[in-house]
Amino acid sequence: GAVVSQHPSWVICKSGTSVKIECRSLDFQATTMFWYRQFPKQSLMLMATSNEGSKATYEQGVEKDKFLINHASLTLSTLTVTSAHPEDSSFYICSADSATAGTSYNEQFFGPGTRLTVL
Amino acid sequence: AQTVTQSQPEMSVQEAETVTLSCTYDTSESNYYLFWYKQPPSRQMILVIRQEAYKQQNATENRFSVNFQKAAKSFSLKISDSQLGDTAMYFCAFMTDTGTASKLTFGTGTRLQVTL
């Protein structure tokens, strides 16, 4: 259980184009989804927190107009990188939270990530 | 703001040996959760072990155990009987208990190499 998928797993695009990445919780409903960015050999940096039916909350320094997040249902969140540039090339990871039996917190389950290369 | 520090960028251990990865954190919260995640070359994040701060007993999951020192704000991971499949990046992470969606703060990671 608690499987999260991402699509696509790898995308190459030209500079100036937009790219959409999907994050789905396959066997559970997630009130909240999170989007992370990971540069090579670095840690995960939280970009935004996405709640179903409401606007995403962006971390300081993340351009909300560049990284558009839509969370239209309890099983799907999308991240659109608009007007992508080579510096946006990175590994993007989503996670979805789910209540964990016997605990008072929601555990995050991670997708396999999407590698974005902007030429 | 919470910070998580992993002071060992890289570590190496021989197969079947034991290795300990260090993690310290800083917070003013009284209740929180701590995690160790593994990220193998596939880059899929895998939860290794978790610890609730209100529990004094150290968490254990098979070959993985933690040494949680709340006063010292230390949360180290011990891997016993290391296996080649343990080769990965290991991230220590912190989550506050806000009662709502809680964000994870990750450390910088430790790259563990298990050798023959």
mmCIF file of C-alpha atoms in Angstrom:
data_model
loop_
_atom_site.group_PDB
_atom_site.id
_atom_site.type_symbol
_atom_site.label_atom_id
_atom_site.label_comp_id
_atom_site.label_asym_id
_atom_site.label_seq_id
_atom_site.Cartn_x
_atom_site.Cartn_y
_atom_site.Cartn_z
ATOM 1 C CA GLY A 1 0.000 0.000 0.000
ATOM 2 C CA ALA A 2 0.785 3.732 0.002
ATOM 3 C CA VAL A 3 2.239 3.919 -3.487
ATOM 4 C CA VAL A 4 2.974 7.240 -5.142
ATOM 5 C CA SER A 5 3.712 7.521 -8.831
ATOM 6 C CA GLN A 6 5.200 10.311 -10.903
ATOM 7 C CA HIS A 7 4.979 10.914 -14.591
ATOM 8 C CA PRO A 8 7.101 11.340 -16.561
ATOM 9 C CA SER A 9 10.168 9.795 -14.984
ATOM 10 C CA TRP A 10 12.464 11.722 -17.295
ATOM 11 C CA VAL A 11 11.800 14.691 -19.545
ATOM 12 C CA ILE A 12 13.979 16.755 -21.823
ATOM 13 C CA CYS A 13 12.687 20.063 -23.064
ATOM 14 C CA LYS A 14 13.890 23.144 -24.859
ATOM 15 C CA SER A 15 14.561 26.371 -23.044
ATOM 16 C CA GLY A 16 11.468 28.553 -22.870
ATOM 17 C CA THR A 17 8.946 25.732 -22.963
ATOM 18 C CA SER A 18 6.745 24.522 -20.111
ATOM 19 C CA VAL A 19 6.773 21.067 -18.578
ATOM 20 C CA LYS A 20 4.107 19.416 -16.449
ATOM 21 C CA ILE A 21 4.907 16.707 -13.896
ATOM 22 C CA GLU A 22 2.154 14.593 -12.374
ATOM 23 C CA CYS A 23 2.125 13.081 -8.912
ATOM 24 C CA ARG A 24 -0.501 10.476 -8.050
ATOM 25 C CA SER A 25 -1.304 8.557 -4.906
ATOM 26 C CA LEU A 26 -2.379 5.206 -6.302
ATOM 27 C CA ASP A 27 -4.011 3.417 -3.394
ATOM 28 C CA PHE A 28 -4.841 6.132 -0.923
ATOM 29 C CA GLN A 29 -6.181 9.647 -0.761
ATOM 30 C CA ALA A 30 -3.768 12.351 0.260
ATOM 31 C CA THR A 31 -4.957 15.624 1.694
ATOM 32 C CA THR A 32 -1.522 17.087 1.295
ATOM 33 C CA MET A 33 1.186 16.603 -1.280
ATOM 34 C CA PHE A 34 4.666 18.044 -1.195
ATOM 35 C CA TRP A 35 7.050 18.967 -3.988
ATOM 36 C CA TYR A 36 10.816 18.756 -3.512
ATOM 37 C CA ARG A 37 13.773 19.615 -5.669
ATOM 38 C CA GLN A 38 17.051 17.758 -5.471
ATOM 39 C CA PHE A 39 20.248 18.840 -7.183
ATOM 40 C CA PRO A 40 22.957 16.236 -7.835
ATOM 41 C CA LYS A 41 24.576 14.968 -4.654
ATOM 42 C CA GLN A 42 22.476 17.299 -2.535
ATOM 43 C CA SER A 43 19.571 16.954 -0.183
ATOM 44 C CA LEU A 44 15.874 17.379 -0.836
ATOM 45 C CA MET A 45 14.669 20.943 -0.628
ATOM 46 C CA LEU A 46 10.971 21.515 -0.092
ATOM 47 C CA MET A 47 9.504 23.756 -2.771
ATOM 48 C CA ALA A 48 5.839 23.830 -1.841
ATOM 49 C CA THR A 49 3.055 22.203 0.081
ATOM 50 C CA SER A 50 -0.075 21.424 -1.898
ATOM 51 C CA ASN A 51 -3.519 20.944 -0.393
ATOM 52 C CA GLU A 52 -6.447 19.580 -2.343
ATOM 53 C CA GLY A 53 -8.736 22.331 -3.515
ATOM 54 C CA SER A 54 -6.654 25.238 -2.275
ATOM 55 C CA LYS A 55 -3.636 27.241 -3.318
ATOM 56 C CA ALA A 56 -0.224 25.804 -2.695
ATOM 57 C CA THR A 57 2.047 27.220 -0.035
ATOM 58 C CA TYR A 58 5.483 27.979 -1.417
ATOM 59 C CA GLU A 59 8.736 28.002 0.516
ATOM 60 C CA GLN A 60 10.752 31.162 0.701
ATOM 61 C CA GLY A 61 12.715 31.767 -2.470
ATOM 62 C CA VAL A 62 10.555 29.580 -4.706
ATOM 63 C CA GLU A 63 8.919 31.499 -7.548
ATOM 64 C CA LYS A 64 5.234 30.656 -7.511
ATOM 65 C CA ASP A 65 4.723 32.026 -11.020
ATOM 66 C CA LYS A 66 7.427 29.783 -12.357
ATOM 67 C CA PHE A 67 6.483 26.610 -10.511
ATOM 68 C CA LEU A 68 2.723 26.282 -10.830
ATOM 69 C CA ILE A 69 1.108 23.703 -8.610
ATOM 70 C CA ASN A 70 -2.401 22.373 -9.020
ATOM 71 C CA HIS A 71 -3.981 19.893 -6.611
ATOM 72 C CA ALA A 72 -7.358 19.205 -8.145
ATOM 73 C CA SER A 73 -8.176 15.945 -6.401
ATOM 74 C CA LEU A 74 -7.139 13.876 -3.406
ATOM 75 C CA THR A 75 -5.015 11.654 -5.617
ATOM 76 C CA LEU A 76 -3.408 14.046 -8.096
ATOM 77 C CA SER A 77 -1.110 17.039 -7.877
ATOM 78 C CA THR A 78 0.732 18.592 -10.796
ATOM 79 C CA LEU A 79 3.819 20.760 -10.967
ATOM 80 C CA THR A 80 4.283 22.867 -14.086
ATOM 81 C CA VAL A 81 7.659 24.425 -14.704
ATOM 82 C CA THR A 82 6.906 27.427 -16.885
ATOM 83 C CA SER A 83 9.371 28.971 -19.316
ATOM 84 C CA ALA A 84 11.984 26.454 -18.286
ATOM 85 C CA HIS A 85 15.667 27.362 -18.395
ATOM 86 C CA PRO A 86 18.787 25.219 -18.041
ATOM 87 C CA GLU A 87 19.116 26.204 -14.372
ATOM 88 C CA ASP A 88 15.744 24.524 -13.741
ATOM 89 C CA SER A 89 17.298 21.185 -14.648
ATOM 90 C CA SER A 90 17.010 19.062 -11.552
ATOM 91 C CA PHE A 91 15.373 16.033 -9.978
ATOM 92 C CA TYR A 92 11.842 16.765 -8.794
ATOM 93 C CA ILE A 93 10.279 14.526 -6.160
ATOM 94 C CA CYS A 94 6.741 14.571 -4.831
ATOM 95 C CA SER A 95 5.356 13.016 -1.705
ATOM 96 C CA ALA A 96 1.851 12.437 -0.403
ATOM 97 C CA ASP A 97 0.896 12.159 3.205
ATOM 98 C CA SER A 98 -1.324 9.608 4.846
ATOM 99 C CA ALA A 99 -2.416 9.066 8.417
ATOM 100 C CA THR A 100 -0.316 6.382 10.021
ATOM 101 C CA ALA A 101 -2.059 3.940 12.346
ATOM 102 C CA GLY A 102 -0.852 4.153 15.922
ATOM 103 C CA THR A 103 0.760 7.541 15.494
ATOM 104 C CA SER A 104 -0.360 11.149 15.612
ATOM 105 C CA TYR A 105 1.377 12.250 12.450
ATOM 106 C CA ASN A 106 0.911 11.798 8.753
ATOM 107 C CA GLU A 107 3.669 9.825 7.098
ATOM 108 C CA GLN A 108 4.953 11.014 3.760
ATOM 109 C CA PHE A 109 5.228 8.533 0.922
ATOM 110 C CA PHE A 110 7.538 9.496 -1.900
ATOM 111 C CA GLY A 111 7.233 9.194 -5.626
ATOM 112 C CA PRO A 112 10.145 7.876 -7.701
ATOM 113 C CA GLY A 113 11.062 11.334 -8.945
ATOM 114 C CA THR A 114 11.240 13.093 -12.298
ATOM 115 C CA ARG A 115 14.489 14.087 -13.918
ATOM 116 C CA LEU A 116 14.106 17.344 -15.844
ATOM 117 C CA THR A 117 16.738 18.380 -18.349
ATOM 118 C CA VAL A 118 16.345 21.750 -20.015
ATOM 119 C CA LEU A 119 18.464 22.271 -23.106
ATOM 120 C CA ALA B 1 13.253 27.169 12.171
ATOM 121 C CA GLN B 2 14.482 23.652 12.533
ATOM 122 C CA THR B 3 17.864 22.562 11.231
ATOM 123 C CA VAL B 4 19.244 19.088 10.710
ATOM 124 C CA THR B 5 22.972 18.439 10.507
ATOM 125 C CA GLN B 6 24.729 15.376 9.186
ATOM 126 C CA SER B 7 28.450 15.847 9.671
ATOM 127 C CA GLN B 8 29.607 12.789 7.727
ATOM 128 C CA PRO B 9 29.348 13.368 3.955
ATOM 129 C CA GLU B 10 30.660 9.903 3.158
ATOM 130 C CA MET B 11 31.235 6.686 5.024
ATOM 131 C CA SER B 12 32.406 3.237 4.114
ATOM 132 C CA VAL B 13 31.859 -0.079 5.854
ATOM 133 C CA GLN B 14 32.711 -3.648 5.056
ATOM 134 C CA GLU B 15 29.997 -6.171 4.522
ATOM 135 C CA ALA B 16 28.726 -7.737 7.767
ATOM 136 C CA GLU B 17 30.228 -4.956 9.863
ATOM 137 C CA THR B 18 28.388 -2.300 11.862
ATOM 138 C CA VAL B 19 28.304 1.383 11.017
ATOM 139 C CA THR B 20 26.808 4.407 12.762
ATOM 140 C CA LEU B 21 25.617 7.507 10.948
ATOM 141 C CA SER B 22 25.370 10.725 12.930
ATOM 142 C CA CYS B 23 22.620 13.321 12.973
ATOM 143 C CA THR B 24 21.992 16.314 15.162
ATOM 144 C CA TYR B 25 19.116 18.739 15.021
ATOM 145 C CA ASP B 26 18.047 22.002 16.487
ATOM 146 C CA THR B 27 14.513 22.863 17.510
ATOM 147 C CA SER B 28 12.538 24.653 20.165
ATOM 148 C CA GLU B 29 9.623 22.256 19.796
ATOM 149 C CA SER B 30 8.887 19.784 22.561
ATOM 150 C CA ASN B 31 7.172 17.168 20.455
ATOM 151 C CA TYR B 32 8.372 16.092 17.055
ATOM 152 C CA TYR B 33 9.334 13.132 14.936
ATOM 153 C CA LEU B 34 12.653 12.023 13.546
ATOM 154 C CA PHE B 35 13.280 9.827 10.539
ATOM 155 C CA TRP B 36 16.027 8.162 8.608
ATOM 156 C CA TYR B 37 15.442 7.790 4.896
ATOM 157 C CA LYS B 38 17.482 5.788 2.429
ATOM 158 C CA GLN B 39 17.941 6.893 -1.171
ATOM 159 C CA PRO B 40 19.573 4.183 -3.271
ATOM 160 C CA PRO B 41 20.897 4.839 -6.786
ATOM 161 C CA SER B 42 17.324 4.514 -8.093
ATOM 162 C CA ARG B 43 16.663 7.716 -6.111
ATOM 163 C CA GLN B 44 13.449 6.343 -4.606
ATOM 164 C CA MET B 45 13.172 7.609 -1.033
ATOM 165 C CA ILE B 46 12.625 4.754 1.400
ATOM 166 C CA LEU B 47 11.751 5.161 5.059
ATOM 167 C CA VAL B 48 14.223 3.216 7.186
ATOM 168 C CA ILE B 49 13.135 4.043 10.702
ATOM 169 C CA ARG B 50 11.230 6.648 12.686
ATOM 170 C CA GLN B 51 11.262 7.865 16.259
ATOM 171 C CA GLU B 52 8.643 9.823 18.146
ATOM 172 C CA ALA B 53 10.316 12.334 20.445
ATOM 173 C CA TYR B 54 8.001 11.559 23.338
ATOM 174 C CA LYS B 55 9.129 7.945 23.357
ATOM 175 C CA GLN B 56 12.242 7.271 25.388
ATOM 176 C CA GLN B 57 12.793 3.835 23.924
ATOM 177 C CA ASN B 58 15.027 3.781 20.884
ATOM 178 C CA ALA B 59 13.347 2.550 17.719
ATOM 179 C CA THR B 60 14.528 -0.657 16.088
ATOM 180 C CA GLU B 61 13.728 -2.152 12.704
ATOM 181 C CA ASN B 62 15.554 -5.420 12.068
ATOM 182 C CA ARG B 63 19.213 -4.485 11.407
ATOM 183 C CA PHE B 64 18.544 -0.788 11.865
ATOM 184 C CA SER B 65 18.390 0.946 15.218
ATOM 185 C CA VAL B 66 18.692 4.475 16.484
ATOM 186 C CA ASN B 67 20.332 6.127 19.454
ATOM 187 C CA PHE B 68 18.007 8.992 20.324
ATOM 188 C CA GLN B 69 19.404 11.466 22.836
ATOM 189 C CA LYS B 70 16.733 14.125 23.242
ATOM 190 C CA ALA B 71 18.664 16.388 25.576
ATOM 191 C CA ALA B 72 21.644 16.370 23.251
ATOM 192 C CA LYS B 73 19.382 16.623 20.170
ATOM 193 C CA SER B 74 21.147 13.698 18.625
ATOM 194 C CA PHE B 75 19.660 10.942 16.492
ATOM 195 C CA SER B 76 22.178 8.464 15.138
ATOM 196 C CA LEU B 77 21.465 5.431 12.970
ATOM 197 C CA LYS B 78 23.210 2.127 13.521
ATOM 198 C CA ILE B 79 23.255 -0.424 10.744
ATOM 199 C CA SER B 80 24.254 -3.889 11.874
ATOM 200 C CA ASP B 81 25.433 -6.712 9.637
ATOM 201 C CA SER B 82 25.811 -4.318 6.714
ATOM 202 C CA GLN B 83 24.793 -5.636 3.318
ATOM 203 C CA LEU B 84 25.744 -4.539 -0.168
ATOM 204 C CA GLY B 85 22.151 -3.419 -0.665
ATOM 205 C CA ASP B 86 22.594 -0.881 2.113
ATOM 206 C CA THR B 87 24.764 1.214 -0.210
ATOM 207 C CA ALA B 88 22.843 4.474 -0.576
ATOM 208 C CA MET B 89 22.469 8.054 0.549
ATOM 209 C CA TYR B 90 21.003 8.293 4.013
ATOM 210 C CA PHE B 91 19.062 11.363 5.070
ATOM 211 C CA CYS B 92 18.079 12.281 8.572
ATOM 212 C CA ALA B 93 14.817 14.221 8.712
ATOM 213 C CA PHE B 94 12.771 16.155 11.231
ATOM 214 C CA MET B 95 9.028 16.753 11.402
ATOM 215 C CA THR B 96 7.175 18.937 13.893
ATOM 216 C CA ASP B 97 3.920 17.817 15.413
ATOM 217 C CA THR B 98 1.599 20.542 14.257
ATOM 218 C CA GLY B 99 -1.495 18.380 14.036
ATOM 219 C CA THR B 100 -1.873 19.289 10.382
ATOM 220 C CA ALA B 101 0.251 18.705 7.323
ATOM 221 C CA SER B 102 3.764 18.557 8.637
ATOM 222 C CA LYS B 103 6.810 19.417 6.627
ATOM 223 C CA LEU B 104 9.981 17.387 6.620
ATOM 224 C CA THR B 105 13.327 19.097 7.042
ATOM 225 C CA PHE B 106 16.177 17.005 5.691
ATOM 226 C CA GLY B 107 19.843 16.916 6.567
ATOM 227 C CA THR B 108 22.511 17.099 3.896
ATOM 228 C CA GLY B 109 22.888 13.348 3.743
ATOM 229 C CA THR B 110 25.581 10.730 4.247
ATOM 230 C CA ARG B 111 26.704 8.593 1.364
ATOM 231 C CA LEU B 112 27.287 5.056 2.634
ATOM 232 C CA GLN B 113 29.319 2.580 0.645
ATOM 233 C CA VAL B 114 29.262 -1.050 1.689
ATOM 234 C CA THR B 115 32.279 -2.963 0.407
ATOM 235 C CA LEU B 116 33.180 -6.631 0.158
#
